[in-house]
Amino acid sequence: MTVNELRSKYIDFFKSKGHVEIGGKSLLPNNDPTVLFTTAGMQPLVPYLLGEPHPAGNRLTDYQKCVRTGDIDSVGDPSHLTFFEMLGNWSLGAYFKKESIAFSYEFLTSPEYLNIPKEKLNVTVFAGEKNADGTEIPRDEEAASRWEEMGIPRERIFFLPREDNWWGPAGQTGPCGPDTEIFYDNGQPKCGPDCRPGCHCGKYLEIWNNVFMGYNKDAQGHYVEMERKCVDTGMGVERTVSVLNHMKSVYDIDVFQPIIKSIEEVSGKAYGANESDDIAIRIIADHVRTATFILGDPQAVTPARTGAGYILRRIIRRAVRYGRKLGITGAFLAKPAAIVIDEYKESYPELAEHADFICEQLSLEEGRFSKTLEAGEKEFQKLLPNLQKNPKKVIPGRVAFRLYDTFGFPIEITQEMARENGMDVDIEEFKEQEKKHQEESRTLSAGTFKGGLVDHSDITTKYHTATHLLQQALVNVLGDEVAQKGSNITAERMRFDFSFHRAMTKEEVQQVEDIVNEKIQADLPVSMEIMGIDEARAQNARALFGEKYDSQVKVYTIGDKDGWFSKEVCGGPHVQHTAQIGHFHIVKEQSSSAGVRRIRATIEGGLPLDK
C-alpha cells in the first residue's frame, strides 16, 4: 500500500457513500489565531461544524496537509513527524454514530479497500462522567453496541475517560463530544496485564478517530445535547500506510525512500548502517519535507524571528545542524526538497508551482545559518580564555543559553566545542534558563490568542468583515499588485498581510483608513451567494491566490449587487451590514517578509450583530 493508493481509496470510498470531495486548505490557518499552522484535518471545517452551511452539502471528505511541532524533539524515532497528511470525512447533521462506525468498519475490513482482518482491530469508546454541576454524560454504550454489531467482541472494546476519548470544544465554548478510536494490534506480546489501546508500548497503533459532536459546551461550562449532531473523523496517512505494510517506522513508507536516498548521496552515509546516523537522516528527511510544504503553500511564510516564520527557520536550521553531524558542510537541502516536490506534485500542485521559490529560500536560510554559526564560534572563542579559568572546567548554562538565544548557536555545537577544549557544559542550568525563557514567552503571548473565529464571537466576526473592506481599500489606493497573503484575528486586533513592493506612505495609510471608515459609515449591506468558482471569478470576486477552492463556494458581497464595493470568496462569518463593525483604525504598517507588507488594525464600537 502506497500513500497515493491509500489517499485514493479513502476518497473513492466516501464518494461512493454520498460524500463530496472538497479541497484541502492552506497550512497557515487564515483566521484561527490559536495556532500558527493547520494542526488537524478538521481545523478548516470548524466554522461548518459550528453551524455555517457548507456550499458542498452536509457529507464531505478530503485530505489535508498538517504541521505539528509540539513533539519536534521526538522526530527521528519510528513514529513522530512534524508534517503529516490527514484523511477526513464529515457529517454536518446528515448521520451520526451508527453510520459513521459502519463506514469505518467497511473501509478498514473490506477486501476492496484496506482488507484488515477484523481480529486485528481494537476500539476505545467514552467511559462517561459526572460533571461538577451534577449533570452526567453517559457511558457510550451506543458506540460500543454498534461495534459489536460490526463484529468487534466486547473484550476488544475499551471504555476510557475524557483524556482519551473526548474531543473539544475548539474554543472555550462550542460543539464537542465523545469519540471512538480505532487501533491496529501488530501482534507483539502485551507489555503487562494493563496493556490496552492507548498504551505506549507499541502493540496498539491508533489509525482512525471518529468524533461524535453531540454536545454544546456553554459559557457556564454546561454540556447541552444538540439537535444538529456532527461527525468529524481523521486518519493519519503516514502511520496507516506503515501499519498496513507491517513496517517498524513511518520513515519506511514509499514517500520517504527517495528522500532518504538523496540524503545518503549528499552525505555519503548509508541508511541502516548506524543508528545515530539513521536518526539524523530521518530528522533531515522529515524537516526538509515540512519546510518544502510550508514554503510551497499558497500563503507561504519565509524564515523569520517570530510566528510561523520562526518555526520554519527552526526546522530548516535543525535540518542543517543534523547535516553537519553527517559531515555535510555546504548547502544541501535543495536536493532532497526537489525530491519532495516530485513525490507530491500530483496531489499538491502548488509545490511544483513554487519550486524555484522553495529551493531559493532553503539555500538563503542555509547561508544565513552558516553566518550565524560563524558569529557564534567567534563569540565562543572570545569567551573561552575566561571560561577556562573555571577550575571545574564547566561552562555555565547561562553562558551557553546566551549563545543560543542571542546568536542562535545550537547547544549541541557549544557542547562539541567545549569538549574540544577539555570542558563540559552545565546542561541542567541551560535547561533551566531555556524553561524560564519559554515560560516568559508564554506569559507575554498569553493575551495574543484569545477569541478567534473558532468561537464566532461578535468582535471577531466584525474584524473578519473589516478585512474585506481593508483589502479593497488597499487595491483602490495602491493598485492591483495588492493581494491578500493571510490574516490573523483575535478579540483585540486584526493583522492583514498583503503583497506590495514597498512601504506605504503616511498619506496612503490614512487614505486607506478613511475609505474603510467611509464604507462602514455608509452602512452597506453584506450578502452571500453560493455559486461555482468559475462564476465567482467571472464576477471578479477576489480569492486567495493559489488557494484550492471547491467547485461550489460562498461569495460575500459588500454593497448593492449592482454597485458593490467588495466581493470575495470566503467561508465567513460576517456582519449583516457594515455599520455593525465600528470605527476602524490602522495601528501600524510594516514589512512582513520580502514583497509582503503587514497592517495591524483595531476597531471600536459598532452596532450589535443581528441574531
XYZ file of C-alpha atoms in Angstrom:
611
model
C 0.000 0.000 0.000
C 1.442 3.362 -1.043
C 0.491 6.820 0.174
C -1.199 7.626 -3.151
C -3.177 4.370 -3.049
C -4.449 4.964 0.478
C -5.402 8.549 -0.334
C -7.293 7.471 -3.482
C -9.044 4.505 -1.854
C -10.246 6.646 1.046
C -11.649 9.436 -1.124
C -13.246 6.964 -3.563
C -14.880 5.044 -0.712
C -16.530 8.063 0.851
C -17.588 9.457 -2.505
C -19.365 6.116 -3.049
C -21.210 6.801 0.235
C -22.571 10.144 -0.956
C -19.775 12.388 0.312
C -18.489 15.278 -1.800
C -14.727 15.664 -2.097
C -13.605 19.139 -1.048
C -10.158 20.669 -1.452
C -7.689 20.689 1.415
C -6.806 24.133 2.738
C -3.661 26.127 3.471
C -1.105 25.067 6.086
C -1.463 28.586 7.502
C -4.952 28.956 9.001
C -6.442 32.151 7.680
C -8.489 33.202 10.673
C -7.604 30.973 13.624
C -5.278 32.861 15.978
C -4.933 29.918 18.365
C -2.360 28.084 16.224
C 0.416 29.014 13.791
C -0.280 26.123 11.418
C -3.166 23.858 10.471
C -2.659 21.100 13.019
C -5.580 18.770 12.220
C -7.717 17.842 9.239
C -10.844 19.199 10.900
C -9.448 22.657 11.585
C -10.585 24.280 8.299
C -14.050 22.740 8.851
C -14.626 24.322 12.293
C -16.999 27.082 11.047
C -19.204 24.434 9.420
C -19.101 22.161 12.443
C -20.239 25.221 14.408
C -23.292 25.707 12.178
C -22.237 27.509 8.986
C -23.804 25.793 5.946
C -21.145 24.314 3.664
C -21.609 25.062 -0.066
C -20.801 21.430 -0.951
C -23.513 19.984 1.311
C -23.562 18.002 4.558
C -21.439 14.933 3.636
C -17.820 15.871 2.949
C -14.439 14.174 2.515
C -10.890 15.417 1.845
C -7.179 15.074 2.509
C -5.441 17.862 4.415
C -1.795 18.799 4.986
C -0.932 19.464 8.638
C 2.058 20.583 10.726
C 2.615 19.970 14.444
C 5.871 20.825 16.196
C 4.984 20.106 19.835
C 6.886 16.811 19.671
C 9.755 18.053 17.500
C 12.349 16.615 19.864
C 10.885 13.147 19.246
C 11.171 13.401 15.457
C 13.545 10.749 14.165
C 12.012 7.979 16.268
C 9.797 5.414 14.479
C 6.529 7.372 14.686
C 6.925 11.152 15.071
C 6.675 13.633 12.179
C 6.262 17.410 12.005
C 4.411 17.324 8.653
C 1.687 14.754 8.011
C -1.443 14.240 5.940
C -4.899 13.628 7.388
C -7.770 11.910 5.619
C -11.172 13.020 6.831
C -14.894 12.635 6.315
C -17.625 14.717 7.901
C -21.318 14.612 8.572
C -22.825 18.034 9.170
C -26.072 16.733 10.649
C -26.536 14.076 7.951
C -25.771 10.969 10.038
C -24.285 10.048 13.393
C -22.720 7.130 15.291
C -24.444 4.200 13.589
C -23.496 5.146 10.033
C -20.070 6.550 10.935
C -18.940 3.339 12.641
C -20.346 1.225 9.805
C -18.415 3.296 7.233
C -15.177 2.962 9.213
C -15.548 -0.783 9.660
C -16.366 -1.373 5.997
C -13.434 0.683 4.729
C -10.966 -0.997 7.097
C -12.053 -4.601 6.573
C -13.495 -4.775 3.050
C -11.250 -6.690 0.558
C -11.943 -3.915 -1.954
C -10.361 -1.322 0.346
C -7.900 -1.991 3.235
C -8.731 -5.656 3.904
C -7.573 -5.591 7.551
C -8.523 -8.797 9.434
C -11.189 -7.813 11.969
C -9.322 -9.671 14.739
C -6.552 -7.063 14.367
C -8.924 -4.219 15.307
C -9.481 -2.883 18.832
C -11.555 0.169 19.677
C -11.965 2.612 22.538
C -15.146 4.486 23.482
C -16.039 7.111 26.083
C -16.477 5.815 29.646
C -18.886 8.583 30.671
C -18.558 11.061 33.533
C -20.404 13.162 36.060
C -19.909 16.908 35.747
C -19.385 19.444 38.524
C -22.929 20.784 38.045
C -24.374 17.329 38.770
C -25.261 16.517 35.164
C -23.999 13.327 33.605
C -22.629 12.462 30.180
C -23.451 8.790 29.813
C -21.115 5.939 29.012
C -21.154 5.483 25.223
C -22.958 2.162 25.060
C -24.437 3.164 21.688
C -20.997 3.225 20.030
C -19.901 0.048 21.821
C -23.051 -1.804 20.727
C -22.565 -0.679 17.160
C -19.004 -2.021 17.151
C -20.333 -5.339 18.486
C -22.839 -5.448 15.633
C -19.948 -4.917 13.238
C -18.119 -7.943 14.661
C -15.772 -6.479 17.309
C -16.234 -8.523 20.526
C -16.593 -6.822 23.923
C -13.126 -7.907 25.052
C -11.650 -5.697 22.329
C -13.842 -2.680 23.176
C -12.328 -0.464 25.888
C -14.168 2.263 27.833
C -11.737 5.107 28.562
C -12.089 8.517 30.288
C -12.182 12.074 28.921
C -8.416 12.447 28.410
C -8.536 9.508 25.984
C -11.949 9.646 24.328
C -13.346 13.184 24.264
C -12.829 15.978 21.760
C -13.351 19.710 22.081
C -14.600 22.256 22.128
C -12.240 24.156 19.814
C -12.521 27.289 21.964
C -13.866 27.865 25.472
C -17.360 27.063 24.255
C -18.936 25.229 21.340
C -19.576 21.759 19.894
C -17.770 18.806 21.442
C -18.364 15.197 22.233
C -17.118 11.663 22.820
C -15.059 9.842 20.242
C -14.251 6.290 19.305
C -10.675 5.477 18.354
C -9.630 2.506 16.229
C -6.375 0.681 16.935
C -4.429 -1.943 14.980
C -2.885 -4.782 17.014
C 0.522 -5.529 15.487
C 0.749 -8.911 17.205
C 3.569 -8.237 19.650
C 3.089 -9.532 23.232
C 1.332 -7.358 25.796
C 3.712 -5.324 27.955
C 1.775 -6.258 31.095
C -1.672 -7.063 32.497
C -2.901 -3.470 31.941
C -1.750 -3.279 28.310
C -4.556 -1.897 26.152
C -5.140 0.572 23.288
C -3.564 3.851 24.319
C -0.629 2.065 25.970
C 2.695 3.387 24.657
C 4.474 0.038 24.355
C 3.843 -0.097 20.605
C 1.485 -3.072 20.485
C -1.613 -0.999 19.652
C -1.346 1.634 16.904
C -4.121 4.212 16.504
C -5.200 4.549 12.877
C -8.577 6.321 12.979
C -10.598 8.611 15.228
C -14.344 9.301 14.910
C -15.592 12.280 16.939
C -19.318 12.452 17.718
C -20.060 16.131 18.280
C -23.394 15.841 20.018
C -22.930 18.386 22.836
C -22.521 22.116 23.108
C -20.481 23.499 25.992
C -21.961 26.849 27.048
C -20.313 29.803 28.806
C -21.271 28.381 32.208
C -19.474 25.123 31.451
C -22.658 23.089 30.994
C -22.836 20.387 28.319
C -26.132 20.624 26.431
C -27.134 17.948 23.941
C -27.526 19.421 20.446
C -30.245 18.766 17.899
C -27.830 19.049 14.946
C -25.178 16.425 15.640
C -21.999 16.242 13.555
C -19.315 13.641 12.929
C -15.649 14.521 12.371
C -13.206 11.746 11.519
C -9.484 11.636 10.920
C -6.991 9.042 9.657
C -3.250 9.758 9.581
C -1.834 8.796 6.180
C 1.789 8.053 7.064
C 1.061 5.994 10.165
C -1.707 3.996 8.468
C 0.487 3.157 5.458
C 3.270 1.974 7.777
C 0.789 -0.178 9.736
C -0.754 -1.713 6.610
C 2.712 -2.636 5.332
C 3.821 -4.068 8.721
C 6.677 -1.561 8.867
C 8.564 -0.665 12.013
C 8.796 3.041 11.172
C 6.823 5.705 9.313
C 10.116 6.517 7.588
C 9.965 3.130 5.827
C 6.924 4.102 3.714
C 7.247 4.758 -0.008
C 7.332 8.581 0.000
C 10.329 8.734 2.354
C 12.555 6.282 0.488
C 13.721 8.609 -2.347
C 14.150 11.486 0.128
C 16.365 9.330 2.336
C 18.304 8.127 -0.730
C 19.081 11.719 -1.729
C 20.386 12.424 1.808
C 22.537 9.286 1.602
C 24.023 10.551 -1.672
C 24.868 14.024 -0.403
C 26.213 12.800 2.961
C 27.990 9.612 1.896
C 26.295 7.816 4.818
C 24.369 4.565 4.325
C 20.927 4.457 5.937
C 20.667 1.408 8.190
C 24.366 1.171 8.983
C 24.499 3.296 12.156
C 21.642 4.201 14.498
C 22.981 7.690 15.258
C 23.327 8.457 11.540
C 19.884 6.953 10.877
C 18.263 9.321 13.384
C 19.991 12.301 11.738
C 18.872 11.162 8.271
C 15.284 10.721 9.436
C 15.238 14.168 11.065
C 16.561 15.782 7.878
C 14.032 13.855 5.764
C 11.148 14.982 7.974
C 12.294 18.585 8.289
C 13.022 19.126 4.594
C 9.584 17.720 3.739
C 7.940 20.049 6.273
C 9.906 23.110 5.115
C 9.091 22.325 1.475
C 5.359 22.204 2.206
C 5.422 25.419 4.270
C 7.394 27.303 1.608
C 5.231 25.814 -1.155
C 1.946 26.840 0.467
C -0.191 29.461 -1.329
C 0.130 31.599 1.825
C 3.807 30.768 2.273
C 5.808 32.399 5.024
C 9.563 32.838 4.859
C 12.072 32.179 7.666
C 11.709 34.876 10.325
C 12.266 35.689 14.010
C 8.616 35.349 15.066
C 5.453 33.365 14.442
C 5.167 30.726 11.750
C 8.331 32.077 10.108
C 10.256 31.311 13.296
C 9.039 27.703 13.290
C 10.099 27.400 9.643
C 13.525 28.849 10.429
C 13.968 26.477 13.355
C 13.051 23.452 11.212
C 15.470 24.422 8.429
C 18.323 25.153 10.838
C 17.714 21.918 12.706
C 17.999 20.020 9.409
C 21.274 21.840 8.647
C 22.624 21.033 12.096
C 21.930 17.326 11.647
C 23.507 17.584 8.204
C 26.686 18.781 9.913
C 26.538 15.716 12.148
C 26.609 13.622 8.972
C 29.631 15.557 7.741
C 27.762 17.785 5.247
C 29.387 21.233 5.213
C 27.819 23.116 2.294
C 24.218 23.967 1.360
C 22.361 20.745 0.522
C 18.639 20.988 1.314
C 17.552 21.956 -2.208
C 18.342 18.440 -3.467
C 16.024 16.462 -1.129
C 13.456 19.301 -1.437
C 13.325 18.679 -5.200
C 12.562 15.018 -4.444
C 9.722 16.034 -2.094
C 8.247 18.264 -4.798
C 8.429 15.467 -7.357
C 6.851 12.938 -4.966
C 3.866 15.149 -4.089
C 3.297 17.410 -7.099
C 0.269 15.495 -8.409
C -1.670 15.726 -5.148
C -0.270 19.158 -4.215
C 0.430 21.033 -7.489
C 1.298 24.202 -5.555
C 4.690 22.633 -4.741
C 5.714 22.466 -8.397
C 4.357 25.984 -8.968
C 6.607 27.313 -6.186
C 9.606 25.024 -6.795
C 12.098 27.816 -7.553
C 10.969 29.828 -4.529
C 11.248 26.781 -2.231
C 14.816 25.960 -3.265
C 15.856 29.622 -3.205
C 14.552 30.169 0.336
C 16.134 26.969 1.635
C 19.523 27.968 0.223
C 19.234 31.528 1.565
C 18.431 30.281 5.067
C 21.263 27.761 4.932
C 23.592 30.670 4.095
C 22.226 32.800 6.934
C 22.637 29.958 9.396
C 26.212 29.425 8.236
C 26.936 33.072 9.149
C 25.172 32.559 12.495
C 27.422 29.621 13.260
C 30.493 31.698 12.360
C 29.352 34.537 14.673
C 28.641 32.082 17.493
C 32.018 30.410 17.087
C 33.776 33.799 17.249
C 31.872 34.712 20.423
C 32.736 31.339 21.944
C 36.435 31.840 21.208
C 36.253 35.338 22.739
C 34.727 33.925 25.944
C 36.990 30.875 26.090
C 40.012 32.352 27.997
C 37.810 33.370 30.936
C 35.794 30.162 30.806
C 38.960 28.082 31.065
C 39.819 29.765 34.362
C 36.959 27.808 35.930
C 38.706 25.059 37.934
C 35.791 22.677 37.310
C 36.202 23.156 33.535
C 32.437 23.652 33.199
C 30.783 26.326 31.041
C 27.828 27.814 32.969
C 24.421 27.035 31.485
C 23.548 30.745 31.399
C 26.531 31.388 29.095
C 25.537 28.518 26.807
C 21.955 29.845 26.756
C 23.118 33.360 25.827
C 24.997 31.877 22.878
C 21.820 30.044 21.910
C 19.364 32.905 22.490
C 21.449 35.809 21.162
C 23.416 34.128 18.367
C 21.130 31.204 17.551
C 24.069 28.956 18.386
C 22.864 25.357 18.937
C 23.613 23.906 22.365
C 24.989 20.736 20.743
C 27.685 22.744 18.969
C 28.544 24.573 22.210
C 28.967 21.151 23.814
C 31.142 19.952 20.922
C 33.428 22.995 21.150
C 33.577 22.658 24.936
C 34.729 19.041 24.624
C 37.369 20.068 22.074
C 38.782 22.383 24.764
C 38.635 19.859 27.590
C 35.480 21.320 29.096
C 31.841 20.456 29.727
C 28.581 22.438 29.757
C 26.231 22.714 32.736
C 23.328 21.343 30.722
C 20.920 21.352 33.686
C 21.378 25.101 34.163
C 20.980 25.560 30.396
C 17.636 23.712 30.505
C 16.524 25.816 33.485
C 17.338 29.008 31.547
C 15.513 27.651 28.489
C 12.465 26.703 30.539
C 12.388 30.131 32.194
C 12.584 31.798 28.774
C 9.738 29.621 27.445
C 7.534 30.471 30.439
C 8.198 34.174 29.966
C 7.357 33.866 26.276
C 4.086 32.106 27.079
C 3.182 34.813 29.613
C 3.900 37.568 27.102
C 1.867 35.896 24.380
C -0.991 34.687 26.577
C -3.219 37.585 25.546
C -2.437 37.107 21.872
C -4.528 34.019 21.437
C -7.830 34.990 22.988
C -11.002 34.598 20.980
C -10.735 33.947 17.272
C -13.243 32.803 14.713
C -13.318 29.372 16.286
C -15.904 30.759 18.711
C -17.703 33.068 16.247
C -17.706 35.906 18.780
C -19.243 39.194 17.613
C -15.947 41.085 17.735
C -14.028 38.556 15.633
C -16.897 38.473 13.134
C -16.628 42.271 12.836
C -12.861 42.071 12.360
C -13.259 39.407 9.714
C -15.645 41.523 7.660
C -13.307 44.502 8.084
C -10.549 42.549 6.287
C -12.751 42.577 3.171
C -13.102 46.351 3.328
C -9.392 46.760 4.022
C -8.282 44.664 1.065
C -10.463 46.559 -1.405
C -9.347 49.887 0.059
C -5.695 48.847 -0.394
C -6.386 47.921 -4.025
C -8.073 51.294 -4.592
C -5.095 53.188 -3.152
C -2.115 51.023 -4.182
C -3.350 49.223 -7.290
C -3.870 45.651 -8.445
C -0.478 44.484 -7.178
C -2.183 44.052 -3.797
C -3.332 40.530 -2.976
C -4.109 39.021 0.414
C -1.333 36.789 1.758
C -3.027 35.852 5.015
C -4.711 37.314 8.076
C -4.863 36.722 11.806
C -7.662 37.873 14.079
C -8.016 37.984 17.846
C -10.625 39.681 20.019
C -8.237 42.647 20.400
C -6.957 43.312 16.871
C -6.607 42.191 13.275
C -3.445 41.525 11.279
C -3.562 41.575 7.484
C -0.698 40.576 5.156
C -0.685 41.633 1.509
C 1.680 41.651 -1.439
C 3.289 45.031 -2.180
C 6.839 46.018 -3.116
C 7.431 48.961 -0.746
C 6.397 50.616 2.496
C 3.213 52.682 2.361
C 3.438 56.418 2.918
C 1.632 58.041 5.866
C -0.759 59.616 3.383
C -1.574 56.238 1.799
C -2.192 54.655 5.194
C -4.545 57.489 6.140
C -6.320 57.248 2.790
C -6.942 53.516 3.249
C -8.227 54.037 6.796
C -10.575 56.804 5.601
C -12.015 54.620 2.810
C -12.752 51.746 5.228
C -14.483 54.089 7.698
C -16.427 55.725 4.895
C -17.833 52.319 3.851
C -18.617 51.447 7.474
C -20.489 54.720 7.973
C -22.392 54.153 4.694
C -23.923 51.072 6.370
C -23.628 48.900 3.256
C -25.475 45.566 3.175
C -23.449 42.337 3.337
C -24.913 39.444 1.342
C -23.847 35.893 0.491
C -24.423 33.686 -2.540
C -23.310 30.117 -3.252
C -22.002 29.690 -6.796
C -19.425 27.839 -8.862
C -15.831 29.025 -8.535
C -15.718 29.855 -12.259
C -18.824 32.029 -11.930
C -17.282 33.739 -8.893
C -14.170 34.591 -10.900
C -16.326 35.798 -13.789
C -17.983 38.204 -11.341
C -14.496 39.473 -10.366
C -14.761 38.086 -6.841
C -11.411 38.203 -5.052
C -9.890 34.951 -3.799
C -6.640 33.939 -2.134
C -4.039 33.477 -4.855
C -3.101 29.826 -5.271
C -5.748 28.571 -2.825
C -7.522 25.348 -3.800
C -11.265 26.007 -3.883
C -14.166 23.599 -4.082
C -16.458 23.607 -7.113
C -19.119 25.440 -5.088
C -18.053 28.425 -2.951
C -19.548 31.186 -0.830
C -19.209 34.694 -2.267
C -19.730 37.654 0.079
C -20.683 40.992 -1.443
C -20.461 44.276 0.473
C -22.728 46.856 -1.100
C -25.586 46.617 -3.576
C -25.165 43.838 -6.139
C -25.152 46.349 -8.974
C -22.786 48.767 -7.243
C -20.761 46.685 -4.835
C -17.590 47.816 -3.074
C -16.132 44.390 -2.201
C -16.785 40.876 -3.499
C -14.786 37.924 -2.086
C -14.775 34.146 -1.989
C -14.815 33.393 1.754
C -16.117 30.958 4.362
C -17.421 33.535 6.830
C -18.813 34.511 9.308
C -19.687 38.147 8.512
C -21.777 41.023 9.802
C -25.116 41.755 8.124
C -24.378 45.426 7.394
C -21.201 47.464 7.756
C -22.342 49.886 10.494
C -22.113 46.918 12.836
C -18.304 46.958 12.507
C -17.481 50.188 14.339
C -14.606 52.665 13.911
C -11.565 51.247 12.093
C -8.023 52.385 12.959
C -4.703 51.313 11.398
C -2.186 50.988 14.229
C 0.868 50.043 12.159
C 2.051 49.271 8.628
C 5.290 47.313 8.358
C 7.234 44.672 6.434
C 6.235 41.051 6.975
C 8.684 39.385 4.551
C 10.190 40.057 1.130
C 7.461 41.603 -1.050
C 4.828 41.288 1.695
C 3.544 44.108 3.908
C 1.569 43.813 7.144
C -1.153 46.035 8.608
C -2.258 45.853 12.231
C -5.592 47.481 12.974
C -8.251 47.774 15.660
C -11.964 48.514 15.692
C -14.120 50.084 18.381
C -17.838 50.337 18.907
C -20.298 49.412 16.196
C -23.865 48.191 16.299
C -24.786 44.809 17.802
C -24.969 41.862 15.403
C -28.418 40.616 14.408
C -29.181 37.258 15.959
